[in-house]
Coordinates of C-alpha atoms in Angstrom, one line a residue:
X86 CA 0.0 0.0 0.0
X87 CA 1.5 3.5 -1.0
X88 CA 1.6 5.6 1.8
X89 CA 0.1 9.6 0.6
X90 CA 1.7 12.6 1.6
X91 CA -0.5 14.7 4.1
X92 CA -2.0 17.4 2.5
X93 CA -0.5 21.1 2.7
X94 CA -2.7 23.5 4.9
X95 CA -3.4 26.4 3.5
X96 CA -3.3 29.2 5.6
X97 CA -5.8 31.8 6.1
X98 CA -5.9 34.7 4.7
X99 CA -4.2 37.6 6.6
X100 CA -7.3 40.0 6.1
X101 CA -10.8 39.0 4.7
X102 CA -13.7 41.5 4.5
X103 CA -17.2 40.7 3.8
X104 CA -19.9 42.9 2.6
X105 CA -18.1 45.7 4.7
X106 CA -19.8 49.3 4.9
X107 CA -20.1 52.4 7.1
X108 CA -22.1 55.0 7.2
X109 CA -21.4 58.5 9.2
X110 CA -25.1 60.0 9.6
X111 CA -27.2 59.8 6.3
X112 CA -23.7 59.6 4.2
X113 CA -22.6 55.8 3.2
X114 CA -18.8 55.9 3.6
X115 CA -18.1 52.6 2.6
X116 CA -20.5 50.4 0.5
X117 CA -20.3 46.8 0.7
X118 CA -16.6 45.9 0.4
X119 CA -15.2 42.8 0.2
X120 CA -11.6 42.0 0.6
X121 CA -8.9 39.1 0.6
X122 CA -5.8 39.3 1.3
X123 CA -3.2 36.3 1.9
X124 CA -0.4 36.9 4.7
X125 CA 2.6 38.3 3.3
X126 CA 1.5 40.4 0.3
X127 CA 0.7 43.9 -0.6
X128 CA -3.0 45.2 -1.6
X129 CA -2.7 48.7 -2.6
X130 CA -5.9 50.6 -2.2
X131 CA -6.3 53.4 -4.8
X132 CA -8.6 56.1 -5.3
X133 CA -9.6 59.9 -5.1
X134 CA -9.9 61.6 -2.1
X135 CA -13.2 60.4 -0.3
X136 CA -13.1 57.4 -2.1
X137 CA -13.4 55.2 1.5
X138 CA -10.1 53.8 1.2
X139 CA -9.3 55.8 5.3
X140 CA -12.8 54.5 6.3
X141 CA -11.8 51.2 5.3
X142 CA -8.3 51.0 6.7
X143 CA -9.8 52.3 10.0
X144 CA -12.7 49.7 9.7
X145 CA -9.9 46.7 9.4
X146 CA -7.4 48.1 12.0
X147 CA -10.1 47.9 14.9
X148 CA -10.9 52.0 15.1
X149 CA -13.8 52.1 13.7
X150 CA -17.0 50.2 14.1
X151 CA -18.6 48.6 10.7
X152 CA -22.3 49.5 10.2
X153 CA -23.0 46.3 8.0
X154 CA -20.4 43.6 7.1
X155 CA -17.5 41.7 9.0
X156 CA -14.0 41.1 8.9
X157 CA -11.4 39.2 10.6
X158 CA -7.6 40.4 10.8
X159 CA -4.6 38.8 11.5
X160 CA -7.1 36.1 12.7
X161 CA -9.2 38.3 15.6
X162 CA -13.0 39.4 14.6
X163 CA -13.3 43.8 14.1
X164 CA -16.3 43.3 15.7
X165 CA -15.9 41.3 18.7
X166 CA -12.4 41.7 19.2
X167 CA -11.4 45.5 18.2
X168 CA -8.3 45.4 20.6
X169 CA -7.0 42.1 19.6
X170 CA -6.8 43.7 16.2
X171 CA -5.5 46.8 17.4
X172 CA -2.7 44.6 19.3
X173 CA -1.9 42.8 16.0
X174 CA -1.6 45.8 13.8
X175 CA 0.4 48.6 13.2
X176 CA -0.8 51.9 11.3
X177 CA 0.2 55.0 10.1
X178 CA -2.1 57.8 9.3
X179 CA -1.8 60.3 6.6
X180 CA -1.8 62.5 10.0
X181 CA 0.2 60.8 12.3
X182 CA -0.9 62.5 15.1
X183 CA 2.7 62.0 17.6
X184 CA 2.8 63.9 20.9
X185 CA 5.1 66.2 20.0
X186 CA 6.4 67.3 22.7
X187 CA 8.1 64.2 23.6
X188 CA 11.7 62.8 22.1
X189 CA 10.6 59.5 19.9
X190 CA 13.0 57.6 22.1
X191 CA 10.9 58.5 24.9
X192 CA 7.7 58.2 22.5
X193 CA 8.6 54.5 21.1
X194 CA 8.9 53.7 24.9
X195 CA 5.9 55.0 25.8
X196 CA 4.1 53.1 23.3
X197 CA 6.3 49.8 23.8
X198 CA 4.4 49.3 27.5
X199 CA 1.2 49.9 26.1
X200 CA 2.1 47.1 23.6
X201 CA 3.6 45.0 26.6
X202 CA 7.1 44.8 25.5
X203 CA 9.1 44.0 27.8
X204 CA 12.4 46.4 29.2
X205 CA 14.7 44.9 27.2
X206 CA 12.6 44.2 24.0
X207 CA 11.8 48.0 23.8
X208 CA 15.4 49.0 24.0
X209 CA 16.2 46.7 21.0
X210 CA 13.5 47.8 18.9
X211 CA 13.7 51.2 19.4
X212 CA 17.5 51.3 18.7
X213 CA 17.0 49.8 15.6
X214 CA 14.2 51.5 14.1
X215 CA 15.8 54.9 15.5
X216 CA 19.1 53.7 13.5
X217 CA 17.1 52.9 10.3
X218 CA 15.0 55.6 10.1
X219 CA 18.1 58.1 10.6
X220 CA 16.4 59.3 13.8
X221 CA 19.8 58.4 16.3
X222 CA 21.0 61.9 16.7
X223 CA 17.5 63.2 17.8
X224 CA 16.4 60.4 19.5
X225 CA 16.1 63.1 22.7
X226 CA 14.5 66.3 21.1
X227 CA 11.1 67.2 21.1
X228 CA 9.3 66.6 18.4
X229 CA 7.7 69.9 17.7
X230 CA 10.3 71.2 15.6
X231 CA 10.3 68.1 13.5
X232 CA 9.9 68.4 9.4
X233 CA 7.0 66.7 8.3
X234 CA 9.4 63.7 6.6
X235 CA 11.3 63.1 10.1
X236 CA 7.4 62.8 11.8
X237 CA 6.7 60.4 9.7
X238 CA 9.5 58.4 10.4
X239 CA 9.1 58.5 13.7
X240 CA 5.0 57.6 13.3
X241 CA 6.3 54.5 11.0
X242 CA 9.1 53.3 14.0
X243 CA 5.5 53.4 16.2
X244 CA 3.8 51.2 13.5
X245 CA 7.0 48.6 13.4
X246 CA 7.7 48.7 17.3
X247 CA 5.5 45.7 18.2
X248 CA 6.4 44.0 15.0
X249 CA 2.5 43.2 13.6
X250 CA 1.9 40.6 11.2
X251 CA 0.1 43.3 9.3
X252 CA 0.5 46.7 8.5
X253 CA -1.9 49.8 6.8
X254 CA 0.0 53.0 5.8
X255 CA -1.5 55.6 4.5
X256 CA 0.3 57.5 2.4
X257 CA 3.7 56.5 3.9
X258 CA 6.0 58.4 1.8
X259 CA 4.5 61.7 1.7
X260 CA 6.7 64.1 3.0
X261 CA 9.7 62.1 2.9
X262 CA 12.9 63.2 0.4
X263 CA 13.4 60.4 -2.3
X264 CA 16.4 58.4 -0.1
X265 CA 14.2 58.6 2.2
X266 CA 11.1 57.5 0.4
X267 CA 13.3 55.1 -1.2
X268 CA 14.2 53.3 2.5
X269 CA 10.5 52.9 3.2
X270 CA 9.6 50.8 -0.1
X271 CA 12.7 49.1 0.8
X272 CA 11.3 48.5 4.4
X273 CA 8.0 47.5 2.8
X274 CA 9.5 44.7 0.3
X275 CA 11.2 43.9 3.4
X276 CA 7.7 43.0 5.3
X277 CA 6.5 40.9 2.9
X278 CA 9.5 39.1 2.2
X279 CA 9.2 38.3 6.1
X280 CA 5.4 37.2 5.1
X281 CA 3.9 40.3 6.9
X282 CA 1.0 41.9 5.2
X283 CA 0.7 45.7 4.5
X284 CA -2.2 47.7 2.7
X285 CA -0.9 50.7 1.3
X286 CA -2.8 53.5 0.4
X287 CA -1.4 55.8 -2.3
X288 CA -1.9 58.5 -4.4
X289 CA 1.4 57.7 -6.3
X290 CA 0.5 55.2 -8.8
X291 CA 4.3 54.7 -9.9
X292 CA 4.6 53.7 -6.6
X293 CA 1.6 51.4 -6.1
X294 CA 2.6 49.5 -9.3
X295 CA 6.5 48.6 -8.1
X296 CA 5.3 47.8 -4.8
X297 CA 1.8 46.0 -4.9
X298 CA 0.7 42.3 -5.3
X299 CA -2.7 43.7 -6.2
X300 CA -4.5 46.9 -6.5
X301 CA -8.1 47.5 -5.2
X302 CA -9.1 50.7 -7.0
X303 CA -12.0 52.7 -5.0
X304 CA -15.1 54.9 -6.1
X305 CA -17.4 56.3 -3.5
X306 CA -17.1 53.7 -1.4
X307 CA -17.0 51.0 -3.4
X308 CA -13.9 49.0 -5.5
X309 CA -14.8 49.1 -8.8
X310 CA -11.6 47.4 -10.3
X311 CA -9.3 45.2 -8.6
X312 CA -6.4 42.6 -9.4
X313 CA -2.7 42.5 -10.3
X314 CA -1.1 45.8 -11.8
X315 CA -0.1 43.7 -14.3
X316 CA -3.5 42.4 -15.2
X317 CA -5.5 45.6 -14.5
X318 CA -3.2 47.3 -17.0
X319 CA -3.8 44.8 -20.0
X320 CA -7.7 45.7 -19.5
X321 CA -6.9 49.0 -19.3
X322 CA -6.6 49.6 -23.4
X323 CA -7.0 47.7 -26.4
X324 CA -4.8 49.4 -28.5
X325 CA -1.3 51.0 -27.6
X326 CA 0.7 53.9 -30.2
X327 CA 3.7 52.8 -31.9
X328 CA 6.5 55.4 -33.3
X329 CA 8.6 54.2 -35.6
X330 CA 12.1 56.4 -36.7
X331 CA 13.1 56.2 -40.0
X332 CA 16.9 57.4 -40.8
X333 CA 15.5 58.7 -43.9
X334 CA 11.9 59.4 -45.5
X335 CA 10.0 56.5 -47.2
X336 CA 7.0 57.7 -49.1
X337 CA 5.5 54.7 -49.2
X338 CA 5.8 53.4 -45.4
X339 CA 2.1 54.4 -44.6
X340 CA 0.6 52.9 -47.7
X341 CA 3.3 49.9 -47.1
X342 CA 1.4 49.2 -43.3
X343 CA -1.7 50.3 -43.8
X344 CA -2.7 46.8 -45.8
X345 CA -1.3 45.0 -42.7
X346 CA -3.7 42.7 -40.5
X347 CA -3.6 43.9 -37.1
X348 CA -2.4 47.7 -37.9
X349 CA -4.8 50.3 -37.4
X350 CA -4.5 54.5 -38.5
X351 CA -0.6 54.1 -40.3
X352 CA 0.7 57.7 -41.5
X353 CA 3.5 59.2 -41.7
X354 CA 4.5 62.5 -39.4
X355 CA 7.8 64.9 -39.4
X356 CA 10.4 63.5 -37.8
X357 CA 14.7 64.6 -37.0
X358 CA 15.3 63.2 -40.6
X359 CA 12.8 65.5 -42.3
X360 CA 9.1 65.1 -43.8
X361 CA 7.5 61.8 -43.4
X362 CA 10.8 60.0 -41.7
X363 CA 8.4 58.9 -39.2
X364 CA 5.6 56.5 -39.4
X365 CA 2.8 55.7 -36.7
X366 CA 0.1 53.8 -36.1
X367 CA -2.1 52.0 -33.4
X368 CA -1.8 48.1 -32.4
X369 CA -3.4 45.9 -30.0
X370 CA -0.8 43.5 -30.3
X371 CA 3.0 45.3 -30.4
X372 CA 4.8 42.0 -29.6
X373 CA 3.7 40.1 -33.1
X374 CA 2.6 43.2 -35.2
X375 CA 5.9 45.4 -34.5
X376 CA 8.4 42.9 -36.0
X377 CA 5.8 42.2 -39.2
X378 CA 5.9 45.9 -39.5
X379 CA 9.4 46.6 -39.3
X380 CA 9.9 43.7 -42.0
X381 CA 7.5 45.3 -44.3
X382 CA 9.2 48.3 -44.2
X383 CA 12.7 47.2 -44.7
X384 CA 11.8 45.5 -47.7
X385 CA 10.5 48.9 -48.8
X386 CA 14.0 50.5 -48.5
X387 CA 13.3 52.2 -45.0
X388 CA 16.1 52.5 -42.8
X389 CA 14.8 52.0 -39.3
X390 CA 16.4 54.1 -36.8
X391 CA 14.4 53.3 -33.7
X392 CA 10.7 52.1 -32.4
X393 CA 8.5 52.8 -29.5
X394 CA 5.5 52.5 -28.4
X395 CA 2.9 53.7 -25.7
X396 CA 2.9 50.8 -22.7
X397 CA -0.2 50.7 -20.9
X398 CA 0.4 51.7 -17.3
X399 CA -1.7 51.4 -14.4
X400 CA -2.1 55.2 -14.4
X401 CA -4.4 54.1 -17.5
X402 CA -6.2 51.8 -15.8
X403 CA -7.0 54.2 -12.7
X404 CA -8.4 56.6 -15.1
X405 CA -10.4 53.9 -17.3
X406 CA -11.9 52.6 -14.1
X407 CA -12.1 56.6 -12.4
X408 CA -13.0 58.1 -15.4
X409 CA -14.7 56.1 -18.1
X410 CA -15.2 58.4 -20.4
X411 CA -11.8 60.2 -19.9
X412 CA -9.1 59.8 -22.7
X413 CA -5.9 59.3 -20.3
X414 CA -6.2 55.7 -21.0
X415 CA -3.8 56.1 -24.0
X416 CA -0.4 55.1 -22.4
X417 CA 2.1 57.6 -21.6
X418 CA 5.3 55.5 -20.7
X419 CA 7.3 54.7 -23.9
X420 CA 9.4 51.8 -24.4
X421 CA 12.2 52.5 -26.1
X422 CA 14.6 49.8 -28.2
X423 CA 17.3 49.8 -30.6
X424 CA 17.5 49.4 -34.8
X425 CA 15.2 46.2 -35.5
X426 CA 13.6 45.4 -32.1
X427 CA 10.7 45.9 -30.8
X428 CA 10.7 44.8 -27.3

Protein backbone atom coordinates (compact mmCIF):
# COMPACT_ATOMS: atom_id res chain seq x y z
CA UNK A 1 0.00 0.00 0.00
CA UNK A 2 1.50 3.48 -1.03
CA UNK A 3 1.61 5.59 1.75
CA UNK A 4 0.11 9.64 0.62
CA UNK A 5 1.65 12.55 1.55
CA UNK A 6 -0.54 14.67 4.11
CA UNK A 7 -1.99 17.38 2.54
CA UNK A 8 -0.52 21.14 2.66
CA UNK A 9 -2.72 23.52 4.94
CA UNK A 10 -3.45 26.36 3.51
CA UNK A 11 -3.26 29.19 5.65
CA UNK A 12 -5.76 31.81 6.14
CA UNK A 13 -5.94 34.66 4.71
CA UNK A 14 -4.24 37.57 6.57
CA UNK A 15 -7.28 40.02 6.11
CA UNK A 16 -10.81 38.98 4.69
CA UNK A 17 -13.68 41.53 4.54
CA UNK A 18 -17.16 40.67 3.77
CA UNK A 19 -19.91 42.89 2.64
CA UNK A 20 -18.05 45.75 4.74
CA UNK A 21 -19.84 49.33 4.94
CA UNK A 22 -20.06 52.42 7.12
CA UNK A 23 -22.10 55.00 7.22
CA UNK A 24 -21.42 58.51 9.15
CA UNK A 25 -25.09 59.95 9.59
CA UNK A 26 -27.18 59.79 6.32
CA UNK A 27 -23.65 59.63 4.24
CA UNK A 28 -22.62 55.80 3.16
CA UNK A 29 -18.84 55.86 3.65
CA UNK A 30 -18.08 52.65 2.65
CA UNK A 31 -20.53 50.39 0.54
CA UNK A 32 -20.28 46.84 0.68
CA UNK A 33 -16.56 45.89 0.37
CA UNK A 34 -15.16 42.77 0.20
CA UNK A 35 -11.58 42.05 0.63
CA UNK A 36 -8.95 39.11 0.57
CA UNK A 37 -5.79 39.34 1.28
CA UNK A 38 -3.18 36.28 1.93
CA UNK A 39 -0.42 36.89 4.65
CA UNK A 40 2.59 38.34 3.26
CA UNK A 41 1.54 40.38 0.30
CA UNK A 42 0.66 43.88 -0.55
CA UNK A 43 -3.03 45.19 -1.61
CA UNK A 44 -2.69 48.67 -2.64
CA UNK A 45 -5.94 50.59 -2.23
CA UNK A 46 -6.26 53.38 -4.76
CA UNK A 47 -8.60 56.15 -5.26
CA UNK A 48 -9.55 59.91 -5.06
CA UNK A 49 -9.86 61.61 -2.08
CA UNK A 50 -13.15 60.45 -0.31
CA UNK A 51 -13.13 57.36 -2.05
CA UNK A 52 -13.43 55.23 1.46
CA UNK A 53 -10.09 53.79 1.20
CA UNK A 54 -9.26 55.81 5.27
CA UNK A 55 -12.78 54.51 6.35
CA UNK A 56 -11.82 51.24 5.27
CA UNK A 57 -8.27 51.03 6.68
CA UNK A 58 -9.79 52.33 9.97
CA UNK A 59 -12.71 49.71 9.73
CA UNK A 60 -9.86 46.66 9.40
CA UNK A 61 -7.43 48.08 12.01
CA UNK A 62 -10.06 47.93 14.90
CA UNK A 63 -10.91 51.98 15.15
CA UNK A 64 -13.80 52.13 13.67
CA UNK A 65 -16.99 50.15 14.13
CA UNK A 66 -18.56 48.59 10.72
CA UNK A 67 -22.29 49.54 10.19
CA UNK A 68 -23.03 46.33 7.96
CA UNK A 69 -20.35 43.58 7.14
CA UNK A 70 -17.50 41.71 8.98
CA UNK A 71 -14.05 41.14 8.92
CA UNK A 72 -11.35 39.17 10.57
CA UNK A 73 -7.57 40.41 10.79
CA UNK A 74 -4.60 38.82 11.53
CA UNK A 75 -7.13 36.06 12.69
CA UNK A 76 -9.23 38.31 15.56
CA UNK A 77 -12.95 39.44 14.65
CA UNK A 78 -13.28 43.78 14.05
CA UNK A 79 -16.26 43.30 15.75
CA UNK A 80 -15.92 41.35 18.72
CA UNK A 81 -12.42 41.66 19.18
CA UNK A 82 -11.42 45.54 18.24
CA UNK A 83 -8.29 45.42 20.57
CA UNK A 84 -7.00 42.11 19.64
CA UNK A 85 -6.80 43.72 16.16
CA UNK A 86 -5.48 46.81 17.37
CA UNK A 87 -2.68 44.60 19.25
CA UNK A 88 -1.94 42.83 15.98
CA UNK A 89 -1.63 45.78 13.76
CA UNK A 90 0.45 48.55 13.23
CA UNK A 91 -0.79 51.89 11.28
CA UNK A 92 0.17 54.98 10.10
CA UNK A 93 -2.11 57.82 9.35
CA UNK A 94 -1.79 60.30 6.61
CA UNK A 95 -1.85 62.51 10.00
CA UNK A 96 0.21 60.81 12.31
CA UNK A 97 -0.92 62.49 15.06
CA UNK A 98 2.69 62.03 17.60
CA UNK A 99 2.84 63.93 20.89
CA UNK A 100 5.05 66.22 19.97
CA UNK A 101 6.38 67.31 22.68
CA UNK A 102 8.08 64.20 23.56
CA UNK A 103 11.72 62.84 22.05
CA UNK A 104 10.63 59.54 19.92
CA UNK A 105 13.05 57.63 22.14
CA UNK A 106 10.88 58.48 24.89
CA UNK A 107 7.74 58.19 22.52
CA UNK A 108 8.56 54.49 21.08
CA UNK A 109 8.95 53.72 24.93
CA UNK A 110 5.91 54.99 25.84
CA UNK A 111 4.13 53.08 23.34
CA UNK A 112 6.33 49.81 23.80
CA UNK A 113 4.40 49.27 27.52
CA UNK A 114 1.23 49.93 26.12
CA UNK A 115 2.07 47.13 23.59
CA UNK A 116 3.58 44.96 26.63
CA UNK A 117 7.15 44.85 25.46
CA UNK A 118 9.15 44.03 27.84
CA UNK A 119 12.40 46.45 29.20
CA UNK A 120 14.70 44.89 27.16
CA UNK A 121 12.63 44.21 24.00
CA UNK A 122 11.84 48.01 23.79
CA UNK A 123 15.38 48.96 24.01
CA UNK A 124 16.23 46.71 21.03
CA UNK A 125 13.50 47.85 18.92
CA UNK A 126 13.65 51.20 19.39
CA UNK A 127 17.51 51.26 18.69
CA UNK A 128 16.98 49.80 15.61
CA UNK A 129 14.21 51.46 14.08
CA UNK A 130 15.77 54.87 15.49
CA UNK A 131 19.05 53.70 13.48
CA UNK A 132 17.06 52.87 10.34
CA UNK A 133 15.02 55.59 10.09
CA UNK A 134 18.06 58.14 10.62
CA UNK A 135 16.39 59.33 13.81
CA UNK A 136 19.83 58.37 16.26
CA UNK A 137 20.96 61.86 16.70
CA UNK A 138 17.53 63.22 17.80
CA UNK A 139 16.45 60.37 19.45
CA UNK A 140 16.13 63.07 22.73
CA UNK A 141 14.53 66.31 21.13
CA UNK A 142 11.09 67.18 21.13
CA UNK A 143 9.30 66.62 18.36
CA UNK A 144 7.74 69.89 17.69
CA UNK A 145 10.26 71.17 15.62
CA UNK A 146 10.28 68.09 13.48
CA UNK A 147 9.91 68.41 9.44
CA UNK A 148 6.99 66.69 8.30
CA UNK A 149 9.37 63.74 6.63
CA UNK A 150 11.26 63.06 10.05
CA UNK A 151 7.45 62.77 11.80
CA UNK A 152 6.68 60.38 9.71
CA UNK A 153 9.49 58.36 10.39
CA UNK A 154 9.09 58.53 13.67
CA UNK A 155 5.04 57.57 13.31
CA UNK A 156 6.32 54.55 11.00
CA UNK A 157 9.09 53.35 14.01
CA UNK A 158 5.54 53.44 16.18
CA UNK A 159 3.81 51.15 13.54
CA UNK A 160 6.97 48.60 13.40
CA UNK A 161 7.71 48.74 17.27
CA UNK A 162 5.54 45.73 18.22
CA UNK A 163 6.43 43.98 15.03
CA UNK A 164 2.52 43.18 13.59
CA UNK A 165 1.88 40.59 11.18
CA UNK A 166 0.08 43.35 9.31
CA UNK A 167 0.46 46.69 8.55
CA UNK A 168 -1.91 49.76 6.84
CA UNK A 169 -0.03 52.98 5.82
CA UNK A 170 -1.54 55.56 4.55
CA UNK A 171 0.30 57.49 2.38
CA UNK A 172 3.73 56.53 3.92
CA UNK A 173 5.95 58.38 1.83
CA UNK A 174 4.49 61.74 1.66
CA UNK A 175 6.70 64.05 3.01
CA UNK A 176 9.71 62.06 2.93
CA UNK A 177 12.94 63.23 0.36
CA UNK A 178 13.42 60.38 -2.29
CA UNK A 179 16.38 58.38 -0.15
CA UNK A 180 14.20 58.62 2.22
CA UNK A 181 11.09 57.49 0.43
CA UNK A 182 13.31 55.12 -1.21
CA UNK A 183 14.23 53.25 2.52
CA UNK A 184 10.52 52.93 3.16
CA UNK A 185 9.59 50.83 -0.11
CA UNK A 186 12.73 49.11 0.75
CA UNK A 187 11.26 48.46 4.44
CA UNK A 188 8.04 47.50 2.83
CA UNK A 189 9.51 44.74 0.30
CA UNK A 190 11.18 43.91 3.41
CA UNK A 191 7.67 42.96 5.34
CA UNK A 192 6.45 40.94 2.92
CA UNK A 193 9.46 39.06 2.21
CA UNK A 194 9.23 38.27 6.11
CA UNK A 195 5.38 37.25 5.10
CA UNK A 196 3.88 40.30 6.88
CA UNK A 197 1.04 41.91 5.22
CA UNK A 198 0.68 45.73 4.46
CA UNK A 199 -2.21 47.69 2.73
CA UNK A 200 -0.91 50.68 1.25
CA UNK A 201 -2.75 53.48 0.41
CA UNK A 202 -1.37 55.81 -2.32
CA UNK A 203 -1.86 58.49 -4.37
CA UNK A 204 1.35 57.71 -6.33
CA UNK A 205 0.55 55.22 -8.83
CA UNK A 206 4.30 54.65 -9.86
CA UNK A 207 4.65 53.69 -6.56
CA UNK A 208 1.60 51.44 -6.09
CA UNK A 209 2.61 49.45 -9.26
CA UNK A 210 6.54 48.60 -8.05
CA UNK A 211 5.34 47.76 -4.84
CA UNK A 212 1.77 46.05 -4.89
CA UNK A 213 0.67 42.28 -5.33
CA UNK A 214 -2.68 43.66 -6.24
CA UNK A 215 -4.47 46.85 -6.50
CA UNK A 216 -8.14 47.49 -5.20
CA UNK A 217 -9.14 50.71 -6.98
CA UNK A 218 -12.00 52.75 -5.02
CA UNK A 219 -15.14 54.95 -6.12
CA UNK A 220 -17.41 56.35 -3.52
CA UNK A 221 -17.14 53.73 -1.42
CA UNK A 222 -16.99 51.02 -3.44
CA UNK A 223 -13.89 48.96 -5.52
CA UNK A 224 -14.84 49.12 -8.81
CA UNK A 225 -11.65 47.41 -10.27
CA UNK A 226 -9.29 45.18 -8.59
CA UNK A 227 -6.38 42.59 -9.40
CA UNK A 228 -2.73 42.47 -10.31
CA UNK A 229 -1.12 45.78 -11.80
CA UNK A 230 -0.15 43.72 -14.31
CA UNK A 231 -3.49 42.41 -15.24
CA UNK A 232 -5.47 45.57 -14.47
CA UNK A 233 -3.20 47.30 -17.01
CA UNK A 234 -3.77 44.78 -19.98
CA UNK A 235 -7.66 45.71 -19.53
CA UNK A 236 -6.90 49.04 -19.31
CA UNK A 237 -6.63 49.57 -23.36
CA UNK A 238 -7.02 47.74 -26.44
CA UNK A 239 -4.76 49.44 -28.47
CA UNK A 240 -1.35 50.98 -27.60
CA UNK A 241 0.68 53.91 -30.18
CA UNK A 242 3.74 52.83 -31.88
CA UNK A 243 6.53 55.43 -33.29
CA UNK A 244 8.60 54.24 -35.60
CA UNK A 245 12.14 56.39 -36.73
CA UNK A 246 13.10 56.19 -39.98
CA UNK A 247 16.91 57.35 -40.84
CA UNK A 248 15.53 58.75 -43.95
CA UNK A 249 11.87 59.43 -45.48
CA UNK A 250 10.02 56.52 -47.18
CA UNK A 251 7.05 57.68 -49.07
CA UNK A 252 5.53 54.67 -49.19
CA UNK A 253 5.79 53.44 -45.44
CA UNK A 254 2.09 54.35 -44.61
CA UNK A 255 0.63 52.85 -47.66
CA UNK A 256 3.29 49.86 -47.08
CA UNK A 257 1.41 49.24 -43.31
CA UNK A 258 -1.67 50.27 -43.76
CA UNK A 259 -2.69 46.84 -45.84
CA UNK A 260 -1.27 44.98 -42.69
CA UNK A 261 -3.75 42.66 -40.48
CA UNK A 262 -3.58 43.92 -37.11
CA UNK A 263 -2.42 47.65 -37.91
CA UNK A 264 -4.84 50.31 -37.37
CA UNK A 265 -4.50 54.45 -38.46
CA UNK A 266 -0.61 54.09 -40.30
CA UNK A 267 0.68 57.68 -41.51
CA UNK A 268 3.51 59.18 -41.68
CA UNK A 269 4.53 62.46 -39.44
CA UNK A 270 7.78 64.85 -39.43
CA UNK A 271 10.45 63.48 -37.79
CA UNK A 272 14.71 64.63 -36.99
CA UNK A 273 15.28 63.24 -40.61
CA UNK A 274 12.85 65.45 -42.26
CA UNK A 275 9.12 65.14 -43.76
CA UNK A 276 7.55 61.82 -43.42
CA UNK A 277 10.84 60.04 -41.71
CA UNK A 278 8.41 58.87 -39.17
CA UNK A 279 5.56 56.48 -39.38
CA UNK A 280 2.81 55.66 -36.66
CA UNK A 281 0.06 53.76 -36.09
CA UNK A 282 -2.11 51.95 -33.40
CA UNK A 283 -1.79 48.13 -32.44
CA UNK A 284 -3.40 45.90 -30.04
CA UNK A 285 -0.75 43.46 -30.25
CA UNK A 286 3.04 45.32 -30.41
CA UNK A 287 4.76 41.98 -29.59
CA UNK A 288 3.74 40.15 -33.10
CA UNK A 289 2.62 43.23 -35.24
CA UNK A 290 5.90 45.41 -34.49
CA UNK A 291 8.41 42.89 -36.02
CA UNK A 292 5.85 42.19 -39.17
CA UNK A 293 5.86 45.91 -39.55
CA UNK A 294 9.41 46.63 -39.35
CA UNK A 295 9.88 43.67 -42.03
CA UNK A 296 7.51 45.26 -44.28
CA UNK A 297 9.21 48.26 -44.22
CA UNK A 298 12.74 47.23 -44.69
CA UNK A 299 11.81 45.50 -47.71
CA UNK A 300 10.55 48.89 -48.82
CA UNK A 301 13.97 50.53 -48.54
CA UNK A 302 13.30 52.23 -45.02
CA UNK A 303 16.07 52.54 -42.80
CA UNK A 304 14.77 51.99 -39.27
CA UNK A 305 16.41 54.09 -36.77
CA UNK A 306 14.44 53.30 -33.68
CA UNK A 307 10.72 52.09 -32.39
CA UNK A 308 8.52 52.80 -29.50
CA UNK A 309 5.50 52.53 -28.39
CA UNK A 310 2.92 53.68 -25.67
CA UNK A 311 2.94 50.77 -22.70
CA UNK A 312 -0.19 50.70 -20.88
CA UNK A 313 0.42 51.69 -17.30
CA UNK A 314 -1.75 51.36 -14.43
CA UNK A 315 -2.14 55.16 -14.37
CA UNK A 316 -4.38 54.11 -17.55
CA UNK A 317 -6.21 51.82 -15.85
CA UNK A 318 -6.97 54.19 -12.75
CA UNK A 319 -8.38 56.58 -15.14
CA UNK A 320 -10.45 53.87 -17.33
CA UNK A 321 -11.90 52.62 -14.11
CA UNK A 322 -12.05 56.59 -12.35
CA UNK A 323 -13.04 58.07 -15.36
CA UNK A 324 -14.66 56.07 -18.11
CA UNK A 325 -15.23 58.40 -20.37
CA UNK A 326 -11.79 60.18 -19.89
CA UNK A 327 -9.09 59.77 -22.72
CA UNK A 328 -5.86 59.32 -20.31
CA UNK A 329 -6.16 55.74 -21.02
CA UNK A 330 -3.76 56.13 -24.01
CA UNK A 331 -0.43 55.13 -22.44
CA UNK A 332 2.11 57.63 -21.58
CA UNK A 333 5.35 55.46 -20.69
CA UNK A 334 7.32 54.70 -23.87
CA UNK A 335 9.43 51.78 -24.37
CA UNK A 336 12.19 52.48 -26.14
CA UNK A 337 14.63 49.85 -28.24
CA UNK A 338 17.32 49.83 -30.64
CA UNK A 339 17.51 49.39 -34.76
CA UNK A 340 15.21 46.18 -35.46
CA UNK A 341 13.56 45.44 -32.15
CA UNK A 342 10.70 45.85 -30.83
CA UNK A 343 10.74 44.78 -27.26
Amino acid sequence: MIARASPTPIAPPAIEARDLTRRFGTFLAVDRVSLRVPAGSILALLGPNGAGKTTIVRMLAGLVRPTAGDAVVAGRDVRTDPAGVRARVGLVTDVPGLHEQMAPAAYLDFFGRLYGLDAATRRRRIADLLAFFGLEDVRGKRMAGFSKGMKQKVALARALLHEPPVLFLDEPTSGLDPLGARAVRDLILTLRSDRRTVVLCTHDLDEAERLADDVAILRAGRIIATGTPGALRAGATAEVAVRIELASPCPTAAATLGDLEGIAAASTEDGPAGPGSVVTYRTAHPQTTNPRAIAHLVAAGAAVVTVSYERRSLEDAYAAAVEPDSSAGRGSVHERNGHGRTG
